[in-house]
mmCIF file of C-alpha atoms in Angstrom:
data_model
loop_
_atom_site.group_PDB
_atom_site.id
_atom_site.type_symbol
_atom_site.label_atom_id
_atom_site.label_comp_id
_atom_site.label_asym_id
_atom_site.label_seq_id
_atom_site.Cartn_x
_atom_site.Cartn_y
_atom_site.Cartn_z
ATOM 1 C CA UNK A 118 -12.420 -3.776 27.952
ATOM 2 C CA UNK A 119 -9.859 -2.993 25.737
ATOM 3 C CA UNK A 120 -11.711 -0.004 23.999
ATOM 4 C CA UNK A 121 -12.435 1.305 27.878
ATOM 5 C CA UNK A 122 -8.314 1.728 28.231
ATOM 6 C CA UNK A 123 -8.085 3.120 24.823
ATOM 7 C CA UNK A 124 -10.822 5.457 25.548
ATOM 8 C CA UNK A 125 -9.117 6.304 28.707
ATOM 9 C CA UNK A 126 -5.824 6.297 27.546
ATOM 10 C CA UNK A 127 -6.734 8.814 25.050
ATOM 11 C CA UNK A 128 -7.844 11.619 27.415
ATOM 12 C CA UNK A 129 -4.562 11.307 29.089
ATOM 13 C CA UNK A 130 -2.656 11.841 25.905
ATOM 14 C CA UNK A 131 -1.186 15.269 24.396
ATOM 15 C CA UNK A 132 -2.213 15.380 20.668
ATOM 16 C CA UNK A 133 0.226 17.781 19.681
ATOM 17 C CA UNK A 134 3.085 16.044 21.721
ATOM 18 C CA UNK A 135 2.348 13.305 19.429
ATOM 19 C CA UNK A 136 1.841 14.654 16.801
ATOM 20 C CA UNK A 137 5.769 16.228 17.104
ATOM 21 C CA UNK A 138 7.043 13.077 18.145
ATOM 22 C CA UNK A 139 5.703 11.078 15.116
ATOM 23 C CA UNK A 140 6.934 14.217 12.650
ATOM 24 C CA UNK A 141 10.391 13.331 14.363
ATOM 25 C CA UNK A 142 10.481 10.352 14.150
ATOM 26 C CA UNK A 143 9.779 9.662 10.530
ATOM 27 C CA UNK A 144 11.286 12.437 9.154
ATOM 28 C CA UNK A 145 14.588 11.177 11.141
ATOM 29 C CA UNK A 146 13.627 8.020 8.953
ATOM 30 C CA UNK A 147 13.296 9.019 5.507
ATOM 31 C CA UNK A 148 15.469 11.839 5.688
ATOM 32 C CA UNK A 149 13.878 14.785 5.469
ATOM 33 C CA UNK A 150 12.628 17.501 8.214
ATOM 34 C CA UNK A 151 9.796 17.443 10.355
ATOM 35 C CA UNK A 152 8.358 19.922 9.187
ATOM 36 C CA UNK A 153 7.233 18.360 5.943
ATOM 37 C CA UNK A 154 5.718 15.758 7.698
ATOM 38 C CA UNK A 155 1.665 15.389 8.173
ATOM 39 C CA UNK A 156 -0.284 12.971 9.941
ATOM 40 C CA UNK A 157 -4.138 11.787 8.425
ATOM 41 C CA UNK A 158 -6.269 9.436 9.741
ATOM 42 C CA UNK A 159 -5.247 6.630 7.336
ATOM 43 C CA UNK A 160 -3.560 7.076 3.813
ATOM 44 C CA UNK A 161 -6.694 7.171 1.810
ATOM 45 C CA UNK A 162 -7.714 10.317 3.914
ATOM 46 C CA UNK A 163 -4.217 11.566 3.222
ATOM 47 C CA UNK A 164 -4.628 11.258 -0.520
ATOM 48 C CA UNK A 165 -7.976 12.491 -1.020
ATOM 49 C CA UNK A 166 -6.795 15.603 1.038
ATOM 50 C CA UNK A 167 -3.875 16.674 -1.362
ATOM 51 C CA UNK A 168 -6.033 15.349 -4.554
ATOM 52 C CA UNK A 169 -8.628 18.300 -3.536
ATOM 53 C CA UNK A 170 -5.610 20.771 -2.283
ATOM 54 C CA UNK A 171 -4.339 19.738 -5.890
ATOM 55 C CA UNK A 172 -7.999 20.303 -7.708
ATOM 56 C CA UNK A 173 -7.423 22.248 -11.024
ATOM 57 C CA UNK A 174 -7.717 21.391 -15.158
ATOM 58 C CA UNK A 175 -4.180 19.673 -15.094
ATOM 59 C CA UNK A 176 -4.128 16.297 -16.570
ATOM 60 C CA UNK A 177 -3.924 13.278 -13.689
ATOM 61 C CA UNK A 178 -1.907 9.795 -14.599
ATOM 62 C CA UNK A 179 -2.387 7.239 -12.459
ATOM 63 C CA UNK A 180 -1.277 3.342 -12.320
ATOM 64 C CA UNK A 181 -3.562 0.590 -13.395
ATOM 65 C CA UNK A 182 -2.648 -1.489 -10.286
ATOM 66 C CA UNK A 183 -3.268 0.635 -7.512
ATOM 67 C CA UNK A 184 -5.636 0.458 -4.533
ATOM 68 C CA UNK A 185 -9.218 1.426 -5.652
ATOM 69 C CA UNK A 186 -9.722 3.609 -2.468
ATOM 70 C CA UNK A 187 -6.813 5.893 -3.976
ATOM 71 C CA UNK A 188 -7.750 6.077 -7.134
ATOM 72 C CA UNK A 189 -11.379 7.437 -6.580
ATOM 73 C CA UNK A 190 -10.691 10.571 -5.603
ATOM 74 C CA UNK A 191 -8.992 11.303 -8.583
ATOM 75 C CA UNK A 192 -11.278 9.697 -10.952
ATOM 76 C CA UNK A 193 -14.421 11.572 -9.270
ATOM 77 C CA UNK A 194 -13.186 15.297 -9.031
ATOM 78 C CA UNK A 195 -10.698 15.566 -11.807
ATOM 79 C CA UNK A 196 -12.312 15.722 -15.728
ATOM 80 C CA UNK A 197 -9.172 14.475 -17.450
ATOM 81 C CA UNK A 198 -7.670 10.552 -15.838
ATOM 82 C CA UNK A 199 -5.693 8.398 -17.707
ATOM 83 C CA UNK A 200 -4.126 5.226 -16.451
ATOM 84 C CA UNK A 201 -0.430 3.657 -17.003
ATOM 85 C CA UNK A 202 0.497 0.223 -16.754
ATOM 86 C CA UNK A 203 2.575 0.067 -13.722
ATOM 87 C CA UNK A 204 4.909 -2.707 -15.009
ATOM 88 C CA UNK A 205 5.747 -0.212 -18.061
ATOM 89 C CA UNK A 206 6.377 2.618 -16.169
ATOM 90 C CA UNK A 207 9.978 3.877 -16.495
ATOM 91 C CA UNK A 208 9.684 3.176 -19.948
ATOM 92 C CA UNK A 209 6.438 5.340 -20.960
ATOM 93 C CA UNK A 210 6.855 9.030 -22.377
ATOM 94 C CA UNK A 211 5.866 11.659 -20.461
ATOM 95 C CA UNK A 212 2.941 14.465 -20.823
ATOM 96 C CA UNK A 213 4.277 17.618 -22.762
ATOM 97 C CA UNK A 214 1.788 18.962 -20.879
ATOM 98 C CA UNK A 215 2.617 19.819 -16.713
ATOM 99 C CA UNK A 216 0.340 16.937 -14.988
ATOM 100 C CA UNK A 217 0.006 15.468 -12.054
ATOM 101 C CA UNK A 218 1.121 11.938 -12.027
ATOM 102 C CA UNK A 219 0.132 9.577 -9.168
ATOM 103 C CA UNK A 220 1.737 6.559 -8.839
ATOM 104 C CA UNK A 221 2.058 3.399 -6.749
ATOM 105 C CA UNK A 222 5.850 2.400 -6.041
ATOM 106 C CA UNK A 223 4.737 -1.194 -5.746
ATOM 107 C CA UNK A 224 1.481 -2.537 -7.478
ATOM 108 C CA UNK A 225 -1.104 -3.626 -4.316
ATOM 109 C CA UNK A 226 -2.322 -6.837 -7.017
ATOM 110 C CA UNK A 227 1.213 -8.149 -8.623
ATOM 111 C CA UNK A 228 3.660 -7.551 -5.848
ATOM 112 C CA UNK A 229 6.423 -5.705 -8.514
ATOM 113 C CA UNK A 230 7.972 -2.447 -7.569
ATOM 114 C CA UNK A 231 9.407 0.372 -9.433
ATOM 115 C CA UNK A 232 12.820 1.911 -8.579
ATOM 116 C CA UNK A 233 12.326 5.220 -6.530
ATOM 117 C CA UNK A 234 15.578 6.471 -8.064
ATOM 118 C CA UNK A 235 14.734 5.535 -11.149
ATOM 119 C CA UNK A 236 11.170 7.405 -11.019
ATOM 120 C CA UNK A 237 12.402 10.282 -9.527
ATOM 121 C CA UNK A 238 15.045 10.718 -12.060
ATOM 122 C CA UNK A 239 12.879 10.323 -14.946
ATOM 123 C CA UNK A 240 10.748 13.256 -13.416
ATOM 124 C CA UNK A 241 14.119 15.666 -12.884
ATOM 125 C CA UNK A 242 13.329 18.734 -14.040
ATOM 126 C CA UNK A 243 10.281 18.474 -15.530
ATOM 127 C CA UNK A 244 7.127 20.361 -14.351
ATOM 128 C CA UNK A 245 4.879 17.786 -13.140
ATOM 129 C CA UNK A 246 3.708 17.465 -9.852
ATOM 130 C CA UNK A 247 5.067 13.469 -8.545
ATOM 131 C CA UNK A 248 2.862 12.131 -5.823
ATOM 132 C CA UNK A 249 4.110 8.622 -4.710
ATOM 133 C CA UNK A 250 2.362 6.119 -3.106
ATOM 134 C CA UNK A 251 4.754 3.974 -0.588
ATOM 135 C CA UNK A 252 1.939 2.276 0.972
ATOM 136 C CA UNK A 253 3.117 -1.112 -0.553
ATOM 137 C CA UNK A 254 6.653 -0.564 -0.980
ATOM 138 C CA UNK A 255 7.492 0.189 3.021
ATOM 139 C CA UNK A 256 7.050 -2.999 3.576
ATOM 140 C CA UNK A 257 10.187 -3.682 1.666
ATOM 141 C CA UNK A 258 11.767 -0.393 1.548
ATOM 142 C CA UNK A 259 12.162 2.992 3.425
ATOM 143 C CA UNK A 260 11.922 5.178 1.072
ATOM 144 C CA UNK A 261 14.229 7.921 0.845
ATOM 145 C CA UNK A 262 12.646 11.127 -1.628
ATOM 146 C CA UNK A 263 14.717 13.688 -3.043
ATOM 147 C CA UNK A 264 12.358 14.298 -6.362
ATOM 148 C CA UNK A 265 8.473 13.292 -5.221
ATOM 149 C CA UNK A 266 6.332 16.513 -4.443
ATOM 150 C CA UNK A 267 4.640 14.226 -2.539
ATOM 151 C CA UNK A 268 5.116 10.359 -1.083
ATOM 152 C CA UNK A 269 2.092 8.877 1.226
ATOM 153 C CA UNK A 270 2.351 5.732 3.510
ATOM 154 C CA UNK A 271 -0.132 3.536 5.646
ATOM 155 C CA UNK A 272 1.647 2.194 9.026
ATOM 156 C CA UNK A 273 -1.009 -0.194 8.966
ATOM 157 C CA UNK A 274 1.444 -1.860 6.577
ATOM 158 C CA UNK A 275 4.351 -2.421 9.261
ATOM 159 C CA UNK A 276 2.195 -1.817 11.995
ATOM 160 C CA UNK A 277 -0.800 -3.718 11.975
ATOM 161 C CA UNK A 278 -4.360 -1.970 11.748
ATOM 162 C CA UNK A 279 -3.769 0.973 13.316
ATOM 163 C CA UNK A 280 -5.143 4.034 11.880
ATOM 164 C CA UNK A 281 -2.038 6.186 10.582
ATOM 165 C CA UNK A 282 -1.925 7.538 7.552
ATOM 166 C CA UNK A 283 1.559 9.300 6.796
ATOM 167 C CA UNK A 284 2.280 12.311 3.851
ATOM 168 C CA UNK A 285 5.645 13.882 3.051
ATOM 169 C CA UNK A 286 5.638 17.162 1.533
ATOM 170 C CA UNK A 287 8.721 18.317 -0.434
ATOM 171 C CA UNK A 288 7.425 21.712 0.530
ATOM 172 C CA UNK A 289 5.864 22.263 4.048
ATOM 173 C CA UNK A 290 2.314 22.598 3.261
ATOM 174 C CA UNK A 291 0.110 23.399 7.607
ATOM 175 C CA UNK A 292 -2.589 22.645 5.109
ATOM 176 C CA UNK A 293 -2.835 19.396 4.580
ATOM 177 C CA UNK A 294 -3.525 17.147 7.346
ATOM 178 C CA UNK A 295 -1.632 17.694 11.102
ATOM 179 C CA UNK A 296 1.599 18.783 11.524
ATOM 180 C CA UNK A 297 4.414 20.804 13.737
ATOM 181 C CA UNK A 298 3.247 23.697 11.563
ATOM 182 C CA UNK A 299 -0.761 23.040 11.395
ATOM 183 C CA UNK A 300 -1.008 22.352 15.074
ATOM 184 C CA UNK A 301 -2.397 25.145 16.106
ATOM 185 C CA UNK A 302 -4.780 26.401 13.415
ATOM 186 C CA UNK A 303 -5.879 23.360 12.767
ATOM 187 C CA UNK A 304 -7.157 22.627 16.604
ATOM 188 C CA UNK A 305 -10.110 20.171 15.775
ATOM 189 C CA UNK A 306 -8.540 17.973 13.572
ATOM 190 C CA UNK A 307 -9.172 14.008 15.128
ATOM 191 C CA UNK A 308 -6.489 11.045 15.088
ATOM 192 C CA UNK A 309 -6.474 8.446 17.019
ATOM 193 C CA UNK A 310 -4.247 9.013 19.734
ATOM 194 C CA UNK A 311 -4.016 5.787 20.558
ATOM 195 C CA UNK A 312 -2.597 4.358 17.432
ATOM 196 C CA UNK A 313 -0.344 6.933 17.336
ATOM 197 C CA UNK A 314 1.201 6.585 20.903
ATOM 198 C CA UNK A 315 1.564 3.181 20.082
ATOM 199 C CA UNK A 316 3.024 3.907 16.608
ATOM 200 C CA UNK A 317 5.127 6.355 18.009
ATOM 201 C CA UNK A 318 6.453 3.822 20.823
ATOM 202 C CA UNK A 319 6.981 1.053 18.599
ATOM 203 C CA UNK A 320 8.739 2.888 15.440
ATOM 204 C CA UNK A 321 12.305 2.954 16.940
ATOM 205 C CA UNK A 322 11.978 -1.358 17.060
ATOM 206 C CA UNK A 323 9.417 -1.588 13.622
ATOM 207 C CA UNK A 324 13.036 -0.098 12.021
ATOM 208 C CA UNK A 325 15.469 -2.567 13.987
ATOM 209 C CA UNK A 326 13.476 -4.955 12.913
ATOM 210 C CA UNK A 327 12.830 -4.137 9.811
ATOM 211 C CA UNK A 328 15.893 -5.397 7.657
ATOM 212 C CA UNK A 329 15.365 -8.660 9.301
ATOM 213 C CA UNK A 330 11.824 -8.823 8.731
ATOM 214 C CA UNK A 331 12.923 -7.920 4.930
ATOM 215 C CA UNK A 332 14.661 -11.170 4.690
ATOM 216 C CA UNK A 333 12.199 -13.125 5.820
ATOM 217 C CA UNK A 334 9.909 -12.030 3.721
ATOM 218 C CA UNK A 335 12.164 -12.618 0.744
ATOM 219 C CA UNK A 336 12.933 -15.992 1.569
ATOM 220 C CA UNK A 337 9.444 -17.165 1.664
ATOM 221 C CA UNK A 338 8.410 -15.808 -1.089
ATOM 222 C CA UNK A 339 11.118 -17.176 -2.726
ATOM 223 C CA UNK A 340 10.037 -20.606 -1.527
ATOM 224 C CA UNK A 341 6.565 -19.925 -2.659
ATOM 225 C CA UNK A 342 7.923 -19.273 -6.535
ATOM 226 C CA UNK A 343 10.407 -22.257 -6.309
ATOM 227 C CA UNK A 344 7.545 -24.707 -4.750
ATOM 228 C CA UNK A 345 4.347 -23.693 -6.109
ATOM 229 C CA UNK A 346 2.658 -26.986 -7.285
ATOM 230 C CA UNK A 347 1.341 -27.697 -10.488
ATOM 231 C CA UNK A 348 -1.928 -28.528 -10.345
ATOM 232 C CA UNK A 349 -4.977 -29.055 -12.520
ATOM 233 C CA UNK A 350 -6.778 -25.579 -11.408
ATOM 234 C CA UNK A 351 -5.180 -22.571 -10.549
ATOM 235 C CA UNK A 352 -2.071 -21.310 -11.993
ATOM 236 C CA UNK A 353 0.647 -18.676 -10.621
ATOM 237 C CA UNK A 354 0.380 -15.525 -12.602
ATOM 238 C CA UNK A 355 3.101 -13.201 -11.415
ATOM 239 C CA UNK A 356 5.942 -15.566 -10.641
ATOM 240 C CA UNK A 357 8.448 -12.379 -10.534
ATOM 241 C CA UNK A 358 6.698 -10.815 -7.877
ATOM 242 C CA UNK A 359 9.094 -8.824 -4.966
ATOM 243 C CA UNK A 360 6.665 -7.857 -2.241
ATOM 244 C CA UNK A 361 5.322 -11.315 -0.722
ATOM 245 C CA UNK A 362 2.104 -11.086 -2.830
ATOM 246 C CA UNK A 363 1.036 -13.715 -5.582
ATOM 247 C CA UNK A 364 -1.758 -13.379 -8.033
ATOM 248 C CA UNK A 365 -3.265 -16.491 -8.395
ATOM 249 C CA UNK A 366 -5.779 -17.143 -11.587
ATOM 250 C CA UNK A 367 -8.401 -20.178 -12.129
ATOM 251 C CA UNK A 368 -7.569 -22.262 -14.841
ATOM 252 C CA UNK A 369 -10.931 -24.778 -14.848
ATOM 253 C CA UNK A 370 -14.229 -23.410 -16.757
ATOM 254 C CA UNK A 371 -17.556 -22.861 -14.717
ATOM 255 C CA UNK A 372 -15.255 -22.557 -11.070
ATOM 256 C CA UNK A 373 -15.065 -19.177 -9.824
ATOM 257 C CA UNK A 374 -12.015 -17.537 -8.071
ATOM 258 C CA UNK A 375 -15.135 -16.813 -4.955
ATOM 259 C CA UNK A 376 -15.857 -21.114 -5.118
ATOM 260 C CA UNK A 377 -11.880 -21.548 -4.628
ATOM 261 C CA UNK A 378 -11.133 -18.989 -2.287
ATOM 262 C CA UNK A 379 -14.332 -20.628 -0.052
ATOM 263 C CA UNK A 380 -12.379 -23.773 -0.144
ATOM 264 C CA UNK A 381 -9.628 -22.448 1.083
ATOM 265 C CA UNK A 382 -11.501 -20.391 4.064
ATOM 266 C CA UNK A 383 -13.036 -23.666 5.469
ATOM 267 C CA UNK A 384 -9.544 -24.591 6.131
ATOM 268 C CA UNK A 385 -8.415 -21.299 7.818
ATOM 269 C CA UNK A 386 -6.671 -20.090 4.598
ATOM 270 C CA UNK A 387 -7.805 -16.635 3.811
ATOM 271 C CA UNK A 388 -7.681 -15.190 0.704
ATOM 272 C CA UNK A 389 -8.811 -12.210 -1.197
ATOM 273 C CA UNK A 390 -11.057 -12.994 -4.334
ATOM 274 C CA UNK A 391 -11.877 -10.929 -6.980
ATOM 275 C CA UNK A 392 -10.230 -7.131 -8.129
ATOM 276 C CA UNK A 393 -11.519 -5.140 -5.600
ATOM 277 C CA UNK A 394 -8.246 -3.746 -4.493
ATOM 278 C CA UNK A 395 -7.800 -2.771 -8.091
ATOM 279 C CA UNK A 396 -10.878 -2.393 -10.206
ATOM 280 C CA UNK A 397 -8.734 -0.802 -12.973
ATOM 281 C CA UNK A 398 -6.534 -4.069 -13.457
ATOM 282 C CA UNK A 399 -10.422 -5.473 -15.080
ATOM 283 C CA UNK A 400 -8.688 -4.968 -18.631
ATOM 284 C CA UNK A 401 -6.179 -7.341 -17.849
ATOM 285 C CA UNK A 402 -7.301 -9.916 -15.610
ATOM 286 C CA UNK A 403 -10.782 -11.945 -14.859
ATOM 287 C CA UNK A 404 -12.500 -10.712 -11.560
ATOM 288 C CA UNK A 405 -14.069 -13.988 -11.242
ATOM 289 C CA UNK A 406 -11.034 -15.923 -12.036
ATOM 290 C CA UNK A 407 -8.164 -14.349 -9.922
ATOM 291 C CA UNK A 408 -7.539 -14.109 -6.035
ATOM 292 C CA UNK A 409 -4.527 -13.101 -4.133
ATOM 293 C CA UNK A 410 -2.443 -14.302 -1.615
ATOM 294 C CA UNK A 411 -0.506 -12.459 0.583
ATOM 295 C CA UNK A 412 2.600 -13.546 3.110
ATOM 296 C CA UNK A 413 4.318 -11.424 5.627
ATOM 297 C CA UNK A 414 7.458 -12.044 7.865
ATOM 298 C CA UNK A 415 5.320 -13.695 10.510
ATOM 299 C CA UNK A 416 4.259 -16.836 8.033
ATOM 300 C CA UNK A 417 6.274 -19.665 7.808
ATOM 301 C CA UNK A 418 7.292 -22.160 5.403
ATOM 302 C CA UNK A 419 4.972 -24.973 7.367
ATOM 303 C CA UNK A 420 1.863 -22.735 6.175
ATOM 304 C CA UNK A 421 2.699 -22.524 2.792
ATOM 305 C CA UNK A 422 3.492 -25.940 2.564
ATOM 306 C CA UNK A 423 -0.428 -26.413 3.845
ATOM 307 C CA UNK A 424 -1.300 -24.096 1.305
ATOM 308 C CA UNK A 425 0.330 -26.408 -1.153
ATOM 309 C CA UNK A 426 -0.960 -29.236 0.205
ATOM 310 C CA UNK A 427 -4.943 -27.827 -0.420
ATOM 311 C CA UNK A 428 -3.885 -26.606 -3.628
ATOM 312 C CA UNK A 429 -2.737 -30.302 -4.532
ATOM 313 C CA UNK A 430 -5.904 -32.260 -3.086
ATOM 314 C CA UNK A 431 -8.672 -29.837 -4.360
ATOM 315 C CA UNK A 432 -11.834 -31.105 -6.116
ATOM 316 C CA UNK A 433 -14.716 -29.587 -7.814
ATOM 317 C CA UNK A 434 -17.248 -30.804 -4.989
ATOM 318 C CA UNK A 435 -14.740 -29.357 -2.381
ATOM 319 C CA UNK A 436 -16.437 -26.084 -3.156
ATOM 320 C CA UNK A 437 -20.316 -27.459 -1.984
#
């Protein structure tokens, strides 16, 4: 039923009305013009677009903790990668060279952000091309860019799953993605309208909101660090993480991060097992031995505390 009124809803709507409306709206946002706002079918899409409108022999850098999906595109077209460690970031040299540097503002496995400010002025007036990736970070920050060539978003982030994937463009580029200034030559290019009606009807409350939901987010995951239990099989790894996601590593010999995180799952905990968010991160941490956990505003302090609670109780044979 509820893919019949999308379906519906869809033929009723004006792409390019929402299309404009969006480019408003989050340029309005993160202080820019619309103009150097495009729309993409999710943020993936958005980043393998520029990574081919990018293509050449340059040199691409790219953080060790970001989301496999956006790292592929760069591994797979470009000759020369290399990868940074994202919680050494400010303090690494730069290329000599002009490169193209990719990087996550917040790592999608430890939860630790870098300063935009502080990244942007370490790239002032250099020649590199900055592409940021604020898919993480929105959910603690609007991000404001002055510096970045390019910053990309998901508003699945604030927004639940809705396919939206956002790019700014310190330059108006009509050819990546849809825009005010693509609109027209770019006539066949699919969104779903849906999504974005509902994106564009819920932004002006996501940002009211959003401070609030901020807080809340820091406060449990303060909780989390100040409460985690010890415990005779899983440790906390990152216990300075900022962005409501912990890193969680096994600790007993022979039990597997997949064994624990069924445990958990047959009481209606979910987690996510395993690196594959971040294949790269491999040459620092165990695939079979870590899983992540994840909070948002809408959690509360009762559900950790079960978490705890399961943590506290486990046993070997709780995994059969």
């Amino acid at each position: 039923m509820v893919d019949l009124y999308c379906e519906a809803l869809s033929l009723s709507l004006d792409r390019d009305e929402l299309v404009s409306e969006c480019c408003f709206l989050v340029s309005e946002a993160i202080g820019t013009s619309p103009e150097n706002i495009s729309i993409f079918p999710n943020a993936t899409y958005a980043v393998n677009e520029l990574a081919l409108f990018l293509k050449g022999d340059r040199k691409v850098y790219l953080t060790d903790s970001e989301h496999s999906s956006n790292h592929a595109i760069w591994v797979t077209q470009y000759k020369n990668v290399s990868f940074l460690v994202h919680q050494d970031l400010i303090n690494q040299p730069l290329s000599s060279e002009p490169s193209i540097y990719s990087l996550s503002l917040m790592s999608n496995l430890e939860g630790k952000s870098i300063s935009l400010s502080a990244i942007e002025e370490k790239f002032k007036n250099t020649s590199h091309t900055l592409v940021l990736d604020a898919t993480q970070y929105i959910r603690n920050h609007i991000p404001l860019p002055k510096r970045a060539d390019y910053l990309f978003f998901s508003a699945h982030k604030i927004l639940g799953p809705n396919g939206i994937g956002i790019l700014y463009s310190r330059e108006s580029n009509p050819e990546l993605g849809l825009g005010i200034l693509s609109m027209k030559s770019r006539p066949d290019y699919e969104l779903d309208l849906c999504a974005l009606y509902a994106w564009n009807k819920a932004f002006p409350l996501i940002l009211e909101d959003l401070k609030q939901g901020i807080s809340k987010e820091q406060e449990l995951s303060q909780y989390f660090l100040s409460n985690f239990p010890n415990n005779e099989y899983v440790e906390l790894v990152n216990t300075n993480s900022e962005g409501g996601i912990f890193l969680l590593q096994i600790k007993q010999e022979g039990l597997s991060s997949h064994d624990y995180a069924f445990y958990l799952a047959k009481n209606n905990v979910i987690v996510r097992a395993g690196l594959s968010c971040s294949w790269i991160s491999s040459e620092r941490y165990d695939s079979h031995k870590v899983f992540r956990v994840s909070l948002s505003p809408e959690n509360t302090r009762e559900e950790i505390d079960f978490l705890f609670s399961l943590i506290k109780k486990f046993e070997i044979l709780d995994c059969f």
